[in-house]
PDB file of C-alpha atoms in Angstrom:
ATOM      1  CA  UNK C   1       6.818 -24.084  18.803  1.00 49.00           C
ATOM      2  CA  UNK C   2       7.031 -21.083  16.223  1.00 48.00           C
ATOM      3  CA  UNK C   3      10.183 -19.317  16.005  1.00 47.00           C
ATOM      4  CA  UNK C   4      10.750 -15.727  15.547  1.00 41.00           C
ATOM      5  CA  UNK C   5      12.483 -16.878  12.035  1.00 41.00           C
ATOM      6  CA  UNK C   6       9.192 -18.522  10.706  1.00 43.00           C
ATOM      7  CA  UNK C   7       7.909 -15.015   9.827  1.00 42.00           C
ATOM      8  CA  UNK C   8       9.895 -12.649   7.348  1.00 41.00           C
ATOM      9  CA  UNK C   9      11.052 -10.215   6.567  1.00 37.00           C
ATOM     10  CA  UNK C  10      14.459 -10.883   7.617  1.00 35.00           C
ATOM     11  CA  UNK C  11      15.987  -7.927   8.958  1.00 32.00           C
ATOM     12  CA  UNK C  12      19.311  -9.045  11.459  1.00 30.00           C
ATOM     13  CA  UNK C  13      22.538  -9.201  10.470  1.00 26.00           C
ATOM     14  CA  UNK C  14      22.735 -12.996  11.802  1.00 26.00           C
ATOM     15  CA  UNK C  15      19.045 -13.956   9.635  1.00 31.00           C
ATOM     16  CA  UNK C  16      20.887 -12.412   6.712  1.00 29.00           C
ATOM     17  CA  UNK C  17      23.830 -15.401   6.837  1.00 27.00           C
ATOM     18  CA  UNK C  18      21.295 -18.121   7.785  1.00 27.00           C
ATOM     19  CA  UNK C  19      18.803 -17.748   5.338  1.00 33.00           C
ATOM     20  CA  UNK C  20      19.818 -20.673   3.437  1.00 32.00           C
ATOM     21  CA  UNK C  21      18.876 -20.700  -0.057  1.00 33.00           C
ATOM     22  CA  UNK C  22      17.318 -17.417  -1.493  1.00 32.00           C
ATOM     23  CA  UNK C  23      19.769 -14.447  -1.326  1.00 31.00           C
ATOM     24  CA  UNK C  24      21.300 -14.513  -5.128  1.00 33.00           C
ATOM     25  CA  UNK C  25      24.890 -15.643  -5.246  1.00 34.00           C
ATOM     26  CA  UNK C  26      26.681 -12.767  -6.987  1.00 38.00           C
ATOM     27  CA  UNK C  27      29.307 -13.637  -9.539  1.00 35.00           C
ATOM     28  CA  UNK C  28      32.611 -12.283  -8.245  1.00 31.00           C
ATOM     29  CA  UNK C  29      33.279 -11.770 -12.230  1.00 33.00           C
ATOM     30  CA  UNK C  30      30.417  -9.208 -12.650  1.00 36.00           C
ATOM     31  CA  UNK C  31      32.155  -6.796 -10.063  1.00 37.00           C
ATOM     32  CA  UNK C  32      36.016  -7.387 -10.338  1.00 34.00           C
ATOM     33  CA  UNK C  33      36.850  -4.207  -8.432  1.00 37.00           C
ATOM     34  CA  UNK C  34      34.603  -5.194  -5.372  1.00 35.00           C
ATOM     35  CA  UNK C  35      36.242  -7.064  -2.341  1.00 32.00           C
ATOM     36  CA  UNK C  36      35.363 -10.578  -1.885  1.00 28.00           C
ATOM     37  CA  UNK C  37      34.098  -9.872   1.730  1.00 31.00           C
ATOM     38  CA  UNK C  38      32.075  -7.164   0.420  1.00 35.00           C
ATOM     39  CA  UNK C  39      29.853  -9.825  -1.739  1.00 33.00           C
ATOM     40  CA  UNK C  40      30.095 -12.444   0.663  1.00 31.00           C
ATOM     41  CA  UNK C  41      27.124 -11.055   2.538  1.00 32.00           C
ATOM     42  CA  UNK C  42      24.865 -11.850  -0.302  1.00 33.00           C
ATOM     43  CA  UNK C  43      26.175 -15.732  -0.569  1.00 30.00           C
ATOM     44  CA  UNK C  44      23.216 -17.711   0.934  1.00 30.00           C
ATOM     45  CA  UNK C  45      25.733 -20.432   1.763  1.00 28.00           C
ATOM     46  CA  UNK C  46      28.805 -18.579   2.853  1.00 29.00           C
ATOM     47  CA  UNK C  47      30.633 -20.415   6.111  1.00 26.00           C
ATOM     48  CA  UNK C  48      28.267 -23.565   5.871  1.00 24.00           C
ATOM     49  CA  UNK C  49      30.786 -26.028   4.648  1.00 25.00           C
ATOM     50  CA  UNK C  50      34.001 -24.783   5.298  1.00 27.00           C
ATOM     51  CA  UNK C  51      35.620 -22.739   8.158  1.00 30.00           C
ATOM     52  CA  UNK C  52      37.539 -20.900   5.915  1.00 31.00           C
ATOM     53  CA  UNK C  53      34.687 -19.558   3.797  1.00 29.00           C
ATOM     54  CA  UNK C  54      35.028 -20.995   0.748  1.00 29.00           C
ATOM     55  CA  UNK C  55      34.856 -18.476  -2.430  1.00 28.00           C
ATOM     56  CA  UNK C  56      31.209 -17.487  -4.158  1.00 25.00           C
ATOM     57  CA  UNK C  57      32.183 -19.524  -7.150  1.00 26.00           C
ATOM     58  CA  UNK C  58      32.970 -22.924  -5.260  1.00 27.00           C
ATOM     59  CA  UNK C  59      29.546 -22.821  -3.194  1.00 26.00           C
ATOM     60  CA  UNK C  60      26.956 -25.288  -4.118  1.00 31.00           C
ATOM     61  CA  UNK C  61      23.383 -24.757  -3.143  1.00 33.00           C
ATOM     62  CA  UNK C  62      22.573 -28.437  -3.693  1.00 37.00           C
ATOM     63  CA  UNK C  63      24.911 -30.264  -1.262  1.00 42.00           C
ATOM     64  CA  UNK C  64      22.193 -30.617   1.208  1.00 50.00           C
ATOM     65  CA  UNK C  65      19.338 -28.254   0.605  1.00 55.00           C
ATOM     66  CA  UNK C  66      16.373 -29.228  -1.441  1.00 66.00           C
ATOM     67  CA  UNK C  67      16.601 -25.776  -3.205  1.00 57.00           C
ATOM     68  CA  UNK C  68      17.813 -26.094  -6.843  1.00 54.00           C
ATOM     69  CA  UNK C  69      21.344 -24.422  -7.502  1.00 43.00           C
ATOM     70  CA  UNK C  70      20.857 -20.872  -8.779  1.00 32.00           C
ATOM     71  CA  UNK C  71      23.425 -20.004 -11.279  1.00 29.00           C
ATOM     72  CA  UNK C  72      25.755 -16.903 -10.702  1.00 27.00           C
ATOM     73  CA  UNK C  73      24.202 -13.967 -12.490  1.00 27.00           C
ATOM     74  CA  UNK C  74      26.608 -13.042 -15.236  1.00 28.00           C
ATOM     75  CA  UNK C  75      27.067  -9.834 -17.120  1.00 27.00           C
ATOM     76  CA  UNK C  76      24.994 -11.890 -20.173  1.00 27.00           C
ATOM     77  CA  UNK C  77      22.045 -12.277 -17.958  1.00 29.00           C
ATOM     78  CA  UNK C  78      18.817 -11.684 -19.307  1.00 30.00           C
ATOM     79  CA  UNK C  79      15.232 -11.286 -17.556  1.00 33.00           C
ATOM     80  CA  UNK C  80      11.568 -11.546 -19.469  1.00 34.00           C
ATOM     81  CA  UNK C  81       9.899  -8.698 -18.361  1.00 34.00           C
ATOM     82  CA  UNK C  82       6.757 -10.631 -19.076  1.00 36.00           C
ATOM     83  CA  UNK C  83       7.450 -13.763 -17.105  1.00 33.00           C
ATOM     84  CA  UNK C  84       4.964 -15.185 -14.761  1.00 35.00           C
ATOM     85  CA  UNK C  85       4.592 -18.456 -12.755  1.00 36.00           C
ATOM     86  CA  UNK C  86       2.056 -21.423 -13.252  1.00 44.00           C
ATOM     87  CA  UNK C  87       1.673 -21.245  -9.496  1.00 59.00           C
ATOM     88  CA  UNK C  88       1.121 -17.495  -7.733  1.00 76.00           C
ATOM     89  CA  UNK C  89       1.496 -19.079  -4.528  1.00 85.00           C
ATOM     90  CA  UNK C  90       4.518 -18.713  -2.443  1.00 86.00           C
ATOM     91  CA  UNK C  91       4.786 -21.115   0.655  1.00 92.00           C
ATOM     92  CA  UNK C  92       6.643 -20.711   3.756  1.00 92.00           C
ATOM     93  CA  UNK C  93       8.427 -24.099   4.579  1.00 96.00           C
ATOM     94  CA  UNK C  94      10.732 -25.757   7.306  1.00 97.00           C
ATOM     95  CA  UNK C  95      11.883 -29.211   7.119  1.00 97.00           C
ATOM     96  CA  UNK C  96      14.071 -31.954   8.384  1.00 97.00           C
ATOM     97  CA  UNK C  97      16.377 -34.181   6.230  1.00 97.00           C
ATOM     98  CA  UNK C  98      17.451 -37.557   7.342  1.00 98.00           C
ATOM     99  CA  UNK C  99      19.884 -39.890   5.294  1.00 97.00           C
ATOM    100  CA  UNK C 100      18.179 -42.412   3.245  1.00 96.00           C
ATOM    101  CA  UNK C 101      19.360 -45.250   5.470  1.00 96.00           C
ATOM    102  CA  UNK C 102      17.768 -43.512   8.472  1.00 96.00           C
ATOM    103  CA  UNK C 103      14.486 -45.462   8.444  1.00 96.00           C
ATOM    104  CA  UNK C 104      14.278 -46.028  11.571  1.00 97.00           C
ATOM    105  CA  UNK C 105      14.955 -42.819  13.018  1.00 98.00           C
ATOM    106  CA  UNK C 106      12.607 -41.442  10.527  1.00 98.00           C
ATOM    107  CA  UNK C 107       9.602 -43.696  11.934  1.00 97.00           C
ATOM    108  CA  UNK C 108      10.663 -42.823  15.527  1.00 98.00           C
ATOM    109  CA  UNK C 109      10.313 -38.941  14.575  1.00 98.00           C
ATOM    110  CA  UNK C 110       7.057 -39.134  12.714  1.00 98.00           C
ATOM    111  CA  UNK C 111       5.817 -40.874  15.864  1.00 97.00           C
ATOM    112  CA  UNK C 112       7.300 -37.793  18.004  1.00 98.00           C
ATOM    113  CA  UNK C 113       5.454 -35.524  15.809  1.00 98.00           C
ATOM    114  CA  UNK C 114       2.184 -37.153  15.722  1.00 97.00           C
ATOM    115  CA  UNK C 115       2.677 -37.419  19.701  1.00 97.00           C
ATOM    116  CA  UNK C 116       2.815 -33.413  19.711  1.00 96.00           C
ATOM    117  CA  UNK C 117       6.428 -32.446  19.356  1.00 98.00           C
ATOM    118  CA  UNK C 118       7.362 -29.654  17.019  1.00 97.00           C
ATOM    119  CA  UNK C 119       9.381 -30.553  13.892  1.00 98.00           C
ATOM    120  CA  UNK C 120      11.584 -27.266  14.211  1.00 97.00           C
ATOM    121  CA  UNK C 121      12.792 -28.442  17.627  1.00 97.00           C
ATOM    122  CA  UNK C 122      13.701 -32.046  16.124  1.00 98.00           C
ATOM    123  CA  UNK C 123      15.290 -30.217  13.138  1.00 98.00           C
ATOM    124  CA  UNK C 124      17.677 -28.710  15.352  1.00 97.00           C
ATOM    125  CA  UNK C 125      18.679 -32.195  17.199  1.00 97.00           C
ATOM    126  CA  UNK C 126      18.344 -34.600  14.286  1.00 98.00           C
ATOM    127  CA  UNK C 127      18.597 -33.002  10.642  1.00 97.00           C
ATOM    128  CA  UNK C 128      21.677 -33.175   8.468  1.00 97.00           C
ATOM    129  CA  UNK C 129      20.558 -30.034   6.600  1.00 96.00           C
ATOM    130  CA  UNK C 130      22.208 -26.701   7.716  1.00 94.00           C
ATOM    131  CA  UNK C 131      18.768 -25.172   8.010  1.00 94.00           C
ATOM    132  CA  UNK C 132      18.845 -26.937  11.106  1.00 95.00           C
ATOM    133  CA  UNK C 133      20.536 -24.224  12.791  1.00 93.00           C
ATOM    134  CA  UNK C 134      17.217 -22.197  12.290  1.00 92.00           C
ATOM    135  CA  UNK C 135      14.978 -24.934  13.429  1.00 96.00           C
ATOM    136  CA  UNK C 136      15.178 -26.423   9.846  1.00 96.00           C
ATOM    137  CA  UNK C 137      13.248 -22.967   8.072  1.00 94.00           C
ATOM    138  CA  UNK C 138      13.824 -22.666   4.227  1.00 92.00           C
ATOM    139  CA  UNK C 139      11.975 -19.507   4.111  1.00 86.00           C
ATOM    140  CA  UNK C 140       9.507 -18.367   1.669  1.00 84.00           C
ATOM    141  CA  UNK C 141       9.836 -20.425  -1.605  1.00 87.00           C
ATOM    142  CA  UNK C 142       8.018 -20.507  -5.191  1.00 85.00           C
ATOM    143  CA  UNK C 143       8.069 -22.979  -7.932  1.00 88.00           C
ATOM    144  CA  UNK C 144      11.067 -23.734  -9.622  1.00 87.00           C
ATOM    145  CA  UNK C 145      13.285 -23.098  -6.730  1.00 85.00           C
ATOM    146  CA  UNK C 146      13.289 -26.902  -5.197  1.00 90.00           C
ATOM    147  CA  UNK C 147      14.171 -30.009  -6.575  1.00 94.00           C
ATOM    148  CA  UNK C 148      10.981 -31.730  -8.087  1.00 94.00           C
ATOM    149  CA  UNK C 149       9.902 -34.288  -5.316  1.00 96.00           C
ATOM    150  CA  UNK C 150      10.463 -32.017  -2.685  1.00 97.00           C
ATOM    151  CA  UNK C 151       8.266 -29.109  -4.679  1.00 95.00           C
ATOM    152  CA  UNK C 152       5.619 -31.691  -5.398  1.00 96.00           C
ATOM    153  CA  UNK C 153       5.341 -32.691  -1.808  1.00 97.00           C
ATOM    154  CA  UNK C 154       5.379 -28.888  -0.420  1.00 96.00           C
ATOM    155  CA  UNK C 155       3.001 -27.479  -2.654  1.00 95.00           C
ATOM    156  CA  UNK C 156       0.364 -30.611  -2.148  1.00 95.00           C
ATOM    157  CA  UNK C 157       0.702 -30.177   1.743  1.00 96.00           C
ATOM    158  CA  UNK C 158      -2.098 -28.890   4.089  1.00 96.00           C
ATOM    159  CA  UNK C 159      -1.076 -26.109   5.856  1.00 96.00           C
ATOM    160  CA  UNK C 160       0.555 -27.083   9.103  1.00 96.00           C
ATOM    161  CA  UNK C 161       0.788 -30.691   8.067  1.00 97.00           C
ATOM    162  CA  UNK C 162       3.953 -32.583   8.299  1.00 98.00           C
ATOM    163  CA  UNK C 163       4.344 -34.567   5.325  1.00 98.00           C
ATOM    164  CA  UNK C 164       7.140 -36.960   4.243  1.00 97.00           C
ATOM    165  CA  UNK C 165       8.927 -37.101   0.770  1.00 97.00           C
ATOM    166  CA  UNK C 166      12.333 -38.879  -0.655  1.00 97.00           C
ATOM    167  CA  UNK C 167      14.699 -36.904  -2.812  1.00 96.00           C
ATOM    168  CA  UNK C 168      18.379 -37.718  -3.745  1.00 94.00           C
ATOM    169  CA  UNK C 169      19.461 -35.843  -0.309  1.00 95.00           C
ATOM    170  CA  UNK C 170      17.405 -38.253   1.716  1.00 97.00           C
ATOM    171  CA  UNK C 171      14.265 -38.394   3.497  1.00 98.00           C
ATOM    172  CA  UNK C 172      12.397 -35.244   4.582  1.00 98.00           C
ATOM    173  CA  UNK C 173       9.697 -34.312   6.941  1.00 98.00           C
ATOM    174  CA  UNK C 174       8.321 -30.851   5.710  1.00 98.00           C
ATOM    175  CA  UNK C 175       5.668 -28.424   7.096  1.00 98.00           C
ATOM    176  CA  UNK C 176       4.121 -25.611   4.939  1.00 97.00           C
ATOM    177  CA  UNK C 177       3.356 -22.684   7.806  1.00 96.00           C
ATOM    178  CA  UNK C 178       1.845 -20.310   5.575  1.00 93.00           C
ATOM    179  CA  UNK C 179       1.072 -18.970   1.902  1.00 90.00           C
ATOM    180  CA  UNK C 180       0.653 -15.981   0.240  1.00 84.00           C
ATOM    181  CA  UNK C 181       0.454 -14.647  -3.487  1.00 82.00           C
ATOM    182  CA  UNK C 182       3.816 -14.507  -5.153  1.00 77.00           C
ATOM    183  CA  UNK C 183       5.588 -11.402  -5.126  1.00 82.00           C
ATOM    184  CA  UNK C 184       6.392  -9.516  -8.496  1.00 89.00           C
ATOM    185  CA  UNK C 185       9.854  -8.869 -10.068  1.00 93.00           C
ATOM    186  CA  UNK C 186       9.925  -7.367 -13.693  1.00 94.00           C
ATOM    187  CA  UNK C 187      11.988  -5.179 -15.829  1.00 97.00           C
ATOM    188  CA  UNK C 188      10.667  -1.827 -16.535  1.00 97.00           C
ATOM    189  CA  UNK C 189      11.776  -0.217 -19.715  1.00 97.00           C
ATOM    190  CA  UNK C 190      13.683   3.366 -19.422  1.00 98.00           C
ATOM    191  CA  UNK C 191      10.732   4.899 -21.616  1.00 97.00           C
ATOM    192  CA  UNK C 192       7.977   3.531 -19.521  1.00 97.00           C
ATOM    193  CA  UNK C 193       9.819   4.520 -16.174  1.00 98.00           C
ATOM    194  CA  UNK C 194      10.403   8.292 -17.550  1.00 97.00           C
ATOM    195  CA  UNK C 195       6.607   8.339 -18.444  1.00 96.00           C
ATOM    196  CA  UNK C 196       5.952   7.556 -14.314  1.00 96.00           C
ATOM    197  CA  UNK C 197       8.623  10.107 -13.432  1.00 95.00           C
ATOM    198  CA  UNK C 198       6.529  12.851 -15.229  1.00 94.00           C
ATOM    199  CA  UNK C 199       3.736  12.146 -12.231  1.00 93.00           C
ATOM    200  CA  UNK C 200       4.907  14.269  -9.197  1.00 89.00           C
ATOM    201  CA  UNK C 201       3.041  12.043  -7.173  1.00 91.00           C
ATOM    202  CA  UNK C 202       5.090   8.944  -8.347  1.00 94.00           C
ATOM    203  CA  UNK C 203       8.212  10.217  -6.922  1.00 84.00           C
ATOM    204  CA  UNK C 204       6.507  10.526  -3.342  1.00 85.00           C
ATOM    205  CA  UNK C 205       4.717   7.184  -3.581  1.00 91.00           C
ATOM    206  CA  UNK C 206       6.933   4.887  -5.162  1.00 96.00           C
ATOM    207  CA  UNK C 207      10.352   3.469  -3.644  1.00 97.00           C
ATOM    208  CA  UNK C 208      13.648   4.573  -5.698  1.00 98.00           C
ATOM    209  CA  UNK C 209      16.940   2.886  -4.881  1.00 98.00           C
ATOM    210  CA  UNK C 210      20.203   3.264  -6.879  1.00 98.00           C
ATOM    211  CA  UNK C 211      22.646   0.781  -5.982  1.00 98.00           C
ATOM    212  CA  UNK C 212      25.612   2.623  -7.752  1.00 98.00           C
ATOM    213  CA  UNK C 213      28.705   3.654  -5.782  1.00 98.00           C
ATOM    214  CA  UNK C 214      28.994   7.257  -4.907  1.00 97.00           C
ATOM    215  CA  UNK C 215      31.569   8.147  -7.393  1.00 97.00           C
ATOM    216  CA  UNK C 216      29.027   6.946  -9.906  1.00 98.00           C
ATOM    217  CA  UNK C 217      26.165   9.242  -8.830  1.00 98.00           C
ATOM    218  CA  UNK C 218      28.204  12.134  -8.878  1.00 97.00           C
ATOM    219  CA  UNK C 219      28.657  11.937 -12.483  1.00 97.00           C
ATOM    220  CA  UNK C 220      25.067  11.084 -13.276  1.00 97.00           C
ATOM    221  CA  UNK C 221      21.845  10.653 -11.002  1.00 97.00           C
ATOM    222  CA  UNK C 222      18.301  10.902 -11.126  1.00 96.00           C
ATOM    223  CA  UNK C 223      15.875  12.679  -8.918  1.00 94.00           C
ATOM    224  CA  UNK C 224      14.076  10.898  -6.147  1.00 94.00           C
ATOM    225  CA  UNK C 225      16.391   8.242  -5.863  1.00 97.00           C
ATOM    226  CA  UNK C 226      17.882   6.825  -2.644  1.00 97.00           C
ATOM    227  CA  UNK C 227      21.511   5.768  -2.994  1.00 98.00           C
ATOM    228  CA  UNK C 228      22.000   2.435  -1.166  1.00 98.00           C
ATOM    229  CA  UNK C 229      25.968   1.368  -2.707  1.00 97.00           C
ATOM    230  CA  UNK C 230      26.206  -2.138  -3.237  1.00 95.00           C
ATOM    231  CA  UNK C 231      29.865  -2.239  -1.823  1.00 95.00           C
ATOM    232  CA  UNK C 232      28.058  -1.042   1.703  1.00 96.00           C
ATOM    233  CA  UNK C 233      25.640  -3.923   1.708  1.00 95.00           C
ATOM    234  CA  UNK C 234      26.804  -4.842   5.180  1.00 94.00           C
ATOM    235  CA  UNK C 235      25.602  -1.690   6.556  1.00 95.00           C
ATOM    236  CA  UNK C 236      22.195  -1.241   4.758  1.00 97.00           C
ATOM    237  CA  UNK C 237      20.984  -4.637   4.071  1.00 94.00           C
ATOM    238  CA  UNK C 238      19.970  -5.743   7.791  1.00 93.00           C
ATOM    239  CA  UNK C 239      17.873  -2.590   7.821  1.00 94.00           C
ATOM    240  CA  UNK C 240      16.278  -2.566   4.490  1.00 96.00           C
ATOM    241  CA  UNK C 241      12.633  -3.714   5.964  1.00 93.00           C
ATOM    242  CA  UNK C 242      13.119  -0.694   8.597  1.00 95.00           C
ATOM    243  CA  UNK C 243      14.251   1.902   5.673  1.00 95.00           C
ATOM    244  CA  UNK C 244      11.662   0.949   3.136  1.00 97.00           C
ATOM    245  CA  UNK C 245       7.927  -0.325   3.083  1.00 96.00           C
ATOM    246  CA  UNK C 246       8.139  -3.941   1.737  1.00 93.00           C
ATOM    247  CA  UNK C 247       4.291  -3.296   0.303  1.00 91.00           C
ATOM    248  CA  UNK C 248       5.204  -0.403  -1.933  1.00 95.00           C
ATOM    249  CA  UNK C 249       6.241  -0.186  -5.592  1.00 96.00           C
ATOM    250  CA  UNK C 250       9.955  -0.222  -5.371  1.00 98.00           C
ATOM    251  CA  UNK C 251      12.355   0.620  -8.296  1.00 98.00           C
ATOM    252  CA  UNK C 252      16.093  -0.313  -8.463  1.00 98.00           C
ATOM    253  CA  UNK C 253      18.649   1.568 -10.474  1.00 98.00           C
ATOM    254  CA  UNK C 254      22.372   0.840 -11.450  1.00 98.00           C
ATOM    255  CA  UNK C 255      24.722   1.594 -14.598  1.00 98.00           C
ATOM    256  CA  UNK C 256      23.446  -1.201 -16.952  1.00 98.00           C
ATOM    257  CA  UNK C 257      20.610  -2.831 -15.167  1.00 97.00           C
ATOM    258  CA  UNK C 258      22.955  -5.910 -13.584  1.00 97.00           C
ATOM    259  CA  UNK C 259      23.559  -5.088 -10.131  1.00 97.00           C
ATOM    260  CA  UNK C 260      20.245  -3.301  -9.719  1.00 97.00           C
ATOM    261  CA  UNK C 261      18.538  -7.247 -10.556  1.00 96.00           C
ATOM    262  CA  UNK C 262      20.757  -8.694  -8.432  1.00 95.00           C
ATOM    263  CA  UNK C 263      19.387  -6.374  -5.684  1.00 96.00           C
ATOM    264  CA  UNK C 264      15.994  -6.684  -6.820  1.00 95.00           C
ATOM    265  CA  UNK C 265      15.759 -10.376  -6.867  1.00 91.00           C
ATOM    266  CA  UNK C 266      17.210 -10.305  -3.113  1.00 93.00           C
ATOM    267  CA  UNK C 267      14.728  -7.502  -2.210  1.00 93.00           C
ATOM    268  CA  UNK C 268      11.958 -10.225  -3.285  1.00 86.00           C
ATOM    269  CA  UNK C 269      13.770 -12.471  -0.672  1.00 82.00           C
ATOM    270  CA  UNK C 270      13.053 -10.050   2.087  1.00 87.00           C
ATOM    271  CA  UNK C 271       9.501  -9.798   1.344  1.00 85.00           C
ATOM    272  CA  UNK C 272       9.188  -6.942  -0.732  1.00 92.00           C
ATOM    273  CA  UNK C 273       5.887  -7.551  -3.099  1.00 89.00           C
ATOM    274  CA  UNK C 274       6.524  -5.558  -6.241  1.00 94.00           C
ATOM    275  CA  UNK C 275      10.043  -4.583  -7.294  1.00 97.00           C
ATOM    276  CA  UNK C 276      11.134  -3.209 -10.887  1.00 97.00           C
ATOM    277  CA  UNK C 277      14.295  -3.022 -12.285  1.00 98.00           C
ATOM    278  CA  UNK C 278      15.526  -0.642 -14.744  1.00 98.00           C
ATOM    279  CA  UNK C 279      16.308  -2.312 -17.886  1.00 97.00           C
ATOM    280  CA  UNK C 280      19.564  -1.005 -18.958  1.00 98.00           C
ATOM    281  CA  UNK C 281      20.272   1.198 -16.025  1.00 98.00           C
ATOM    282  CA  UNK C 282      21.006   5.026 -16.209  1.00 98.00           C
ATOM    283  CA  UNK C 283      22.912   4.589 -19.082  1.00 98.00           C
ATOM    284  CA  UNK C 284      20.081   3.133 -21.012  1.00 98.00           C
ATOM    285  CA  UNK C 285      17.856   5.997 -19.667  1.00 98.00           C
ATOM    286  CA  UNK C 286      20.566   8.700 -20.920  1.00 97.00           C
ATOM    287  CA  UNK C 287      20.896   7.272 -24.207  1.00 97.00           C
ATOM    288  CA  UNK C 288      17.105   6.499 -25.205  1.00 97.00           C
ATOM    289  CA  UNK C 289      14.946   9.096 -23.093  1.00 97.00           C
ATOM    290  CA  UNK C 290      17.177  11.954 -21.538  1.00 96.00           C
ATOM    291  CA  UNK C 291      20.367  12.966 -23.307  1.00 96.00           C
ATOM    292  CA  UNK C 292      20.981  15.690 -20.686  1.00 97.00           C
ATOM    293  CA  UNK C 293      21.648  12.752 -18.558  1.00 97.00           C
ATOM    294  CA  UNK C 294      25.436  12.379 -18.577  1.00 97.00           C
ATOM    295  CA  UNK C 295      27.050   8.938 -19.649  1.00 97.00           C
ATOM    296  CA  UNK C 296      30.091   7.251 -18.398  1.00 97.00           C
TER     297      UNK C 296
END
């Protein structure tokens, strides 16, 4: 049985919380003035392992999931604007995880699947991964996000065929439901962005998002940008795919390029196909391209 969550984009607040492994975890130290509860919406794992919601710094992406633990994005983070991946595919994966010593149950479930039962239904009942709440759905993944054994099995698996693999977490029964070309996420230099801005059709066709706070925007801004303050993520995040078209080129701006990079990574998980992070933010734009834009 295919569940609604098998097919992104994710749009509801509930699914934003349950999307297990793909929303970048923001470093609290990067935004010391932001209340923790505002940032917790970005955490892929908040509330899974403790009813008291552990801090972002204590969360681990590798306790149960085959996804690699993504390091916190820090102020010193860099992004290669020319990077590319060896495999251009993204795959939509669901899985069921059992303990290593549950060989008897593993065999039983394989037989039940061969008899026509659905992996997602069995995951709800038997999986020890937190993704069981969504029928074992891990969402769209690309190479480099998963532990090697799981990645090899998933990217070699025929569509819709349930295959088995073993990792240090235990035994996995996994199924690839769909595949697509990998989305693009890259830095764009202020000079290149400025050149694009000179074309009137660019502002009309591209989607421009400024994630700075209102008081920052009041000091300096660029034309055509829609302001989505990061501290208000809880209000605009769940509606992002209804307010913006994931198929259009999307440009993200902040003060120095760090908050925008984190939001750009998150947009990628929501199905946006081409996302550009404006390198150095509005500060670099003002100092390198247009001195008439105030700095602060």
